[in-house]
mmCIF file of C-alpha atoms in Angstrom:
data_model
loop_
_atom_site.group_PDB
_atom_site.id
_atom_site.type_symbol
_atom_site.label_atom_id
_atom_site.label_comp_id
_atom_site.label_asym_id
_atom_site.label_seq_id
_atom_site.Cartn_x
_atom_site.Cartn_y
_atom_site.Cartn_z
ATOM 1 C CA ASN A 18 7.133 2.179 -0.984
ATOM 2 C CA SER A 19 7.805 -0.371 -3.631
ATOM 3 C CA LEU A 20 10.632 -2.291 -4.742
ATOM 4 C CA PRO A 21 13.027 -1.221 -7.529
ATOM 5 C CA GLY A 22 15.654 -3.458 -8.422
ATOM 6 C CA ALA A 23 18.284 -0.937 -6.870
ATOM 7 C CA LEU A 24 16.641 -1.298 -3.274
ATOM 8 C CA LEU A 25 16.115 -4.778 -3.727
ATOM 9 C CA ARG A 26 19.618 -5.090 -4.273
ATOM 10 C CA ALA A 27 21.090 -2.532 -1.600
ATOM 11 C CA LEU A 28 18.471 -4.406 0.866
ATOM 12 C CA ALA A 29 19.938 -7.962 0.264
ATOM 13 C CA ALA A 30 23.705 -6.533 0.338
ATOM 14 C CA GLU A 31 22.822 -4.987 3.855
ATOM 15 C CA VAL A 32 21.489 -8.232 5.431
ATOM 16 C CA THR A 33 24.425 -9.771 3.745
ATOM 17 C CA ALA A 34 27.060 -7.676 5.753
ATOM 18 C CA LEU A 35 25.036 -7.713 8.282
ATOM 19 C CA ALA A 36 25.518 -11.510 8.637
ATOM 20 C CA ASP A 37 28.844 -11.183 9.372
ATOM 21 C CA ARG A 38 29.076 -8.269 11.831
ATOM 22 C CA ALA A 39 29.624 -9.335 15.384
ATOM 23 C CA GLU A 40 27.952 -6.598 17.254
ATOM 24 C CA ALA A 41 24.586 -6.953 15.183
ATOM 25 C CA LYS A 42 22.648 -9.207 17.371
ATOM 26 C CA VAL A 43 19.387 -8.913 15.419
ATOM 27 C CA ILE A 44 18.066 -7.253 12.112
ATOM 28 C CA VAL A 45 14.638 -5.220 12.212
ATOM 29 C CA LEU A 46 13.257 -4.304 8.934
ATOM 30 C CA ARG A 47 10.899 -1.601 8.274
ATOM 31 C CA SER A 48 9.596 0.887 5.943
ATOM 32 C CA ASP A 49 9.648 5.149 6.443
ATOM 33 C CA GLY A 50 6.205 6.791 6.429
ATOM 34 C CA THR A 51 2.619 5.919 7.503
ATOM 35 C CA GLY A 52 1.294 3.943 4.307
ATOM 36 C CA PRO A 53 1.728 0.787 2.973
ATOM 37 C CA PHE A 54 4.923 -0.889 4.635
ATOM 38 C CA CYS A 55 5.550 -2.356 0.669
ATOM 39 C CA ALA A 56 3.313 -1.847 -2.464
ATOM 40 C CA GLY A 57 5.509 -5.018 -4.389
ATOM 41 C CA ALA A 58 7.147 -4.454 -7.425
ATOM 42 C CA SER A 59 7.973 -1.666 -8.971
ATOM 43 C CA PHE A 60 5.558 -1.051 -11.985
ATOM 44 C CA ASP A 61 7.339 1.691 -13.689
ATOM 45 C CA GLU A 62 10.653 -0.963 -13.683
ATOM 46 C CA LEU A 63 8.168 -4.177 -15.182
ATOM 47 C CA ARG A 64 6.982 -1.739 -18.092
ATOM 48 C CA SER A 65 10.457 -0.932 -18.653
ATOM 49 C CA ILE A 66 11.891 -4.811 -19.338
ATOM 50 C CA GLY A 67 12.433 -5.122 -22.973
ATOM 51 C CA ASP A 68 14.001 -8.523 -22.580
ATOM 52 C CA ALA A 69 13.594 -11.851 -21.003
ATOM 53 C CA SER A 70 17.026 -11.508 -19.593
ATOM 54 C CA THR A 71 16.273 -8.204 -17.948
ATOM 55 C CA GLY A 72 13.121 -9.481 -16.787
ATOM 56 C CA LYS A 73 14.472 -12.579 -15.190
ATOM 57 C CA GLU A 74 17.220 -10.016 -13.591
ATOM 58 C CA PHE A 75 14.595 -7.988 -11.929
ATOM 59 C CA PHE A 76 13.024 -10.995 -10.446
ATOM 60 C CA MET A 77 16.419 -12.436 -9.304
ATOM 61 C CA GLY A 78 16.192 -9.196 -6.944
ATOM 62 C CA PHE A 79 13.665 -10.546 -5.136
ATOM 63 C CA ALA A 80 15.194 -14.196 -4.976
ATOM 64 C CA ARG A 81 18.355 -12.407 -3.509
ATOM 65 C CA LEU A 82 16.685 -10.659 -0.946
ATOM 66 C CA ILE A 83 14.724 -13.909 0.566
ATOM 67 C CA LEU A 84 17.992 -15.895 0.299
ATOM 68 C CA ALA A 85 20.304 -13.054 1.809
ATOM 69 C CA MET A 86 17.430 -13.590 4.784
ATOM 70 C CA ARG A 87 17.196 -16.688 4.890
ATOM 71 C CA ARG A 88 21.169 -17.388 4.968
ATOM 72 C CA CYS A 89 21.821 -14.797 7.855
ATOM 73 C CA PRO A 90 22.333 -16.362 11.052
ATOM 74 C CA LYS A 91 20.440 -13.368 12.836
ATOM 75 C CA PHE A 92 17.167 -13.455 13.453
ATOM 76 C CA VAL A 93 15.094 -10.841 10.877
ATOM 77 C CA ILE A 94 12.077 -8.781 12.508
ATOM 78 C CA ALA A 95 9.773 -7.417 10.157
ATOM 79 C CA ARG A 96 8.303 -3.914 11.352
ATOM 80 C CA VAL A 97 4.798 -4.070 9.132
ATOM 81 C CA HIS A 98 3.196 -0.577 9.704
ATOM 82 C CA GLY A 99 0.568 -0.807 7.152
ATOM 83 C CA LYS A 100 -0.209 -2.792 3.961
ATOM 84 C CA ALA A 101 1.979 -5.320 1.977
ATOM 85 C CA VAL A 102 1.493 -5.882 -1.792
ATOM 86 C CA GLY A 103 2.939 -8.507 -3.669
ATOM 87 C CA GLY A 104 6.694 -9.157 -3.224
ATOM 88 C CA GLY A 105 6.254 -7.150 0.403
ATOM 89 C CA VAL A 106 3.996 -10.548 1.447
ATOM 90 C CA GLY A 107 7.161 -12.188 0.348
ATOM 91 C CA VAL A 108 9.257 -9.587 2.424
ATOM 92 C CA CYS A 109 7.506 -10.553 5.631
ATOM 93 C CA ALA A 110 7.282 -14.408 5.012
ATOM 94 C CA ALA A 111 11.003 -14.270 5.173
ATOM 95 C CA ALA A 112 11.593 -12.551 7.706
ATOM 96 C CA ASP A 113 11.444 -14.856 10.795
ATOM 97 C CA TYR A 114 9.395 -12.647 12.717
ATOM 98 C CA ALA A 115 6.958 -10.215 11.934
ATOM 99 C CA ILE A 116 4.868 -7.712 13.884
ATOM 100 C CA ALA A 117 1.920 -5.599 12.506
ATOM 101 C CA THR A 118 -0.482 -3.105 13.073
ATOM 102 C CA VAL A 119 -4.372 -4.322 12.746
ATOM 103 C CA ASN A 120 -4.204 -2.092 9.265
ATOM 104 C CA ALA A 121 -1.564 -4.359 7.583
ATOM 105 C CA HIS A 122 -3.847 -5.839 5.139
ATOM 106 C CA VAL A 123 -2.064 -8.186 2.937
ATOM 107 C CA LYS A 124 -2.578 -9.307 -1.017
ATOM 108 C CA LEU A 125 -0.826 -10.757 -3.816
ATOM 109 C CA SER A 126 -1.417 -9.090 -6.894
ATOM 110 C CA GLU A 127 0.799 -10.653 -9.382
ATOM 111 C CA LEU A 128 -1.990 -12.744 -11.044
ATOM 112 C CA ALA A 129 -4.023 -9.722 -11.772
ATOM 113 C CA VAL A 130 -1.257 -8.382 -13.895
ATOM 114 C CA GLY A 131 -0.390 -11.242 -15.898
ATOM 115 C CA ILE A 132 2.638 -12.884 -13.803
ATOM 116 C CA GLY A 133 2.004 -14.844 -10.574
ATOM 117 C CA PRO A 134 3.846 -15.289 -7.210
ATOM 118 C CA PHE A 135 6.321 -17.387 -8.498
ATOM 119 C CA VAL A 136 9.773 -16.170 -6.616
ATOM 120 C CA VAL A 137 8.084 -15.235 -3.515
ATOM 121 C CA GLY A 138 5.650 -18.395 -3.384
ATOM 122 C CA PRO A 139 8.037 -20.762 -2.147
ATOM 123 C CA VAL A 140 8.725 -18.525 0.871
ATOM 124 C CA ILE A 141 4.795 -17.505 1.563
ATOM 125 C CA GLU A 142 4.010 -21.227 1.175
ATOM 126 C CA LYS A 143 6.194 -22.193 3.958
ATOM 127 C CA LYS A 144 5.063 -19.760 6.028
ATOM 128 C CA ILE A 145 1.870 -19.984 5.626
ATOM 129 C CA GLY A 146 0.985 -23.144 4.365
ATOM 130 C CA LEU A 147 -0.565 -24.309 0.652
ATOM 131 C CA ALA A 148 -4.039 -23.599 1.276
ATOM 132 C CA ALA A 149 -3.662 -19.847 2.517
ATOM 133 C CA PHE A 150 -0.766 -19.215 -0.165
ATOM 134 C CA GLN A 151 -3.427 -20.308 -2.679
ATOM 135 C CA GLN A 152 -6.145 -18.550 -1.294
ATOM 136 C CA LEU A 153 -3.696 -15.172 -1.700
ATOM 137 C CA ALA A 154 -2.500 -16.371 -4.832
ATOM 138 C CA ILE A 155 -5.684 -17.032 -6.654
ATOM 139 C CA ASP A 156 -7.843 -14.294 -5.451
ATOM 140 C CA ALA A 157 -5.323 -11.524 -6.537
ATOM 141 C CA THR A 158 -7.380 -8.515 -6.324
ATOM 142 C CA GLU A 159 -8.595 -9.246 -2.765
ATOM 143 C CA TRP A 160 -6.941 -7.665 0.343
ATOM 144 C CA ARG A 161 -6.677 -10.096 3.478
ATOM 145 C CA ASP A 162 -6.821 -8.014 6.617
ATOM 146 C CA ALA A 163 -4.052 -8.794 9.135
ATOM 147 C CA GLN A 164 -6.416 -10.767 11.512
ATOM 148 C CA TRP A 165 -6.223 -13.210 8.682
ATOM 149 C CA ALA A 166 -2.769 -12.910 8.437
ATOM 150 C CA TYR A 167 -2.083 -13.382 11.854
ATOM 151 C CA ARG A 168 -4.110 -16.909 11.864
ATOM 152 C CA ALA A 169 -2.769 -17.852 8.724
ATOM 153 C CA GLY A 170 1.187 -17.341 10.164
ATOM 154 C CA LEU A 171 2.373 -14.448 8.531
ATOM 155 C CA PHE A 172 2.061 -12.013 11.021
ATOM 156 C CA ALA A 173 3.123 -13.674 15.175
ATOM 157 C CA GLN A 174 1.983 -10.541 16.934
ATOM 158 C CA LEU A 175 -0.371 -7.540 15.707
ATOM 159 C CA ALA A 176 -0.584 -3.869 17.513
ATOM 160 C CA ASP A 177 -3.421 -1.693 17.815
ATOM 161 C CA ASN A 178 -1.502 1.307 16.223
ATOM 162 C CA ALA A 179 1.879 2.746 15.152
ATOM 163 C CA GLU A 180 3.527 2.864 18.800
ATOM 164 C CA ALA A 181 2.292 -0.022 20.129
ATOM 165 C CA LEU A 182 3.762 -1.749 17.106
ATOM 166 C CA ASP A 183 7.576 0.070 17.740
ATOM 167 C CA GLY A 184 7.154 -0.916 22.101
ATOM 168 C CA ALA A 185 7.000 -4.422 20.900
ATOM 169 C CA VAL A 186 9.931 -4.866 17.560
ATOM 170 C CA ASN A 187 11.755 -2.897 20.389
ATOM 171 C CA THR A 188 10.742 -5.516 23.562
ATOM 172 C CA LEU A 189 11.404 -7.984 21.163
ATOM 173 C CA ALA A 190 14.566 -7.110 19.476
ATOM 174 C CA ASN A 191 16.519 -5.946 22.523
ATOM 175 C CA ARG A 192 15.417 -9.577 24.426
ATOM 176 C CA LEU A 193 17.105 -11.174 21.242
ATOM 177 C CA ALA A 194 19.974 -8.911 21.356
ATOM 178 C CA ARG A 195 20.523 -10.826 24.894
ATOM 179 C CA SER A 196 20.311 -14.488 24.068
ATOM 180 C CA ASN A 197 22.949 -16.729 22.792
ATOM 181 C CA PRO A 198 23.682 -15.702 19.216
ATOM 182 C CA GLU A 199 24.855 -19.520 18.332
ATOM 183 C CA ALA A 200 22.265 -20.851 20.069
ATOM 184 C CA MET A 201 19.758 -18.306 17.911
ATOM 185 C CA ALA A 202 21.828 -19.079 14.893
ATOM 186 C CA LEU A 203 21.128 -23.076 15.464
ATOM 187 C CA MET A 204 17.729 -21.912 15.680
ATOM 188 C CA LYS A 205 17.709 -20.210 12.654
ATOM 189 C CA GLN A 206 19.202 -23.110 10.553
ATOM 190 C CA ALA A 207 16.391 -25.519 11.641
ATOM 191 C CA PHE A 208 13.767 -22.998 11.078
ATOM 192 C CA TRP A 209 15.062 -22.704 7.463
ATOM 193 C CA GLN A 210 15.515 -26.627 7.398
ATOM 194 C CA GLY A 211 14.736 -28.079 3.812
ATOM 195 C CA THR A 212 14.953 -25.021 1.902
ATOM 196 C CA GLU A 213 18.356 -25.793 0.674
ATOM 197 C CA HIS A 214 17.679 -26.027 -2.801
ATOM 198 C CA TRP A 215 16.182 -22.406 -3.203
ATOM 199 C CA ASP A 216 18.589 -20.995 -5.166
ATOM 200 C CA GLU A 217 18.456 -23.289 -8.008
ATOM 201 C CA LEU A 218 14.193 -23.276 -7.441
ATOM 202 C CA LEU A 219 14.038 -18.900 -7.021
ATOM 203 C CA GLU A 220 16.576 -18.486 -10.103
ATOM 204 C CA ARG A 221 13.915 -20.796 -12.241
ATOM 205 C CA ARG A 222 10.939 -19.025 -11.007
ATOM 206 C CA ALA A 223 12.751 -15.674 -11.595
ATOM 207 C CA GLU A 224 13.162 -16.853 -15.020
ATOM 208 C CA MET A 225 9.396 -17.722 -15.447
ATOM 209 C CA SER A 226 8.306 -14.194 -14.368
ATOM 210 C CA GLY A 227 10.904 -12.586 -16.636
ATOM 211 C CA THR A 228 9.018 -14.060 -19.630
ATOM 212 C CA LEU A 229 5.740 -13.760 -18.341
ATOM 213 C CA VAL A 230 6.322 -9.820 -17.910
ATOM 214 C CA LEU A 231 6.491 -9.647 -21.863
ATOM 215 C CA SER A 232 3.514 -11.122 -22.486
ATOM 216 C CA GLU A 233 0.598 -9.066 -23.756
ATOM 217 C CA PHE A 234 -1.551 -9.704 -21.042
ATOM 218 C CA THR A 235 0.910 -8.711 -18.791
ATOM 219 C CA ARG A 236 1.822 -5.195 -20.714
ATOM 220 C CA SER A 237 -1.771 -4.463 -21.465
ATOM 221 C CA ALA A 238 -2.571 -5.215 -17.728
ATOM 222 C CA LEU A 239 0.482 -2.996 -16.477
ATOM 223 C CA ALA A 240 -0.520 -0.165 -18.974
ATOM 224 C CA ALA A 241 -4.153 0.032 -17.689
ATOM 225 C CA PHE A 242 -2.718 0.221 -13.642
ATOM 226 C CA ALA A 243 -0.427 3.109 -14.914
ATOM 227 C CA ALA A 244 -3.370 4.984 -16.338
ATOM 228 C CA ARG A 245 -5.073 4.921 -13.480
#
């Protein structure tokens, strides 16, 4: 469940399309399977990047998805059934409400491969605060359990298992579908106030990451991960 560029583009396009569909009242973002919710950026694609422009474009995929979720007037619920790494943590933070199982541990692994969580950083910091974000970003090899993520505010609810998770997600989604869409849209504007500059900010951050991914340190780290 990694996020290659094509999937990032598709997700951003779908969220953008749903924003204009009156019959869509709420968006539930989920992934298939019983393994990780999201393993973050595709390491295979990262290893294939050969120049800074291509690198920036890859990381702009995360930026565009976050911005699409931010702009969408519908609430986005993240159904987090398992572990989330790197960009996957950013997706959880960009959601307006995340419900996770007790097995949904989180980790920001970017520094471990020489990059840093630059593009997803602003949305994670907005959700959980600077101190908690620093813990994740600096301890790049350490998992934080779902209880930590719940206390930090990344997850709004925890469920004991997948069945309970689906029940909680469906209950909330159905309740929101019956709520006033104009009120929800205005609430969302209020929640995201102060992020109007993020188009420029995330583009600068994507450029930073796109340059760092070409460094010898990152090349070696990605090769070591691939060899495991």
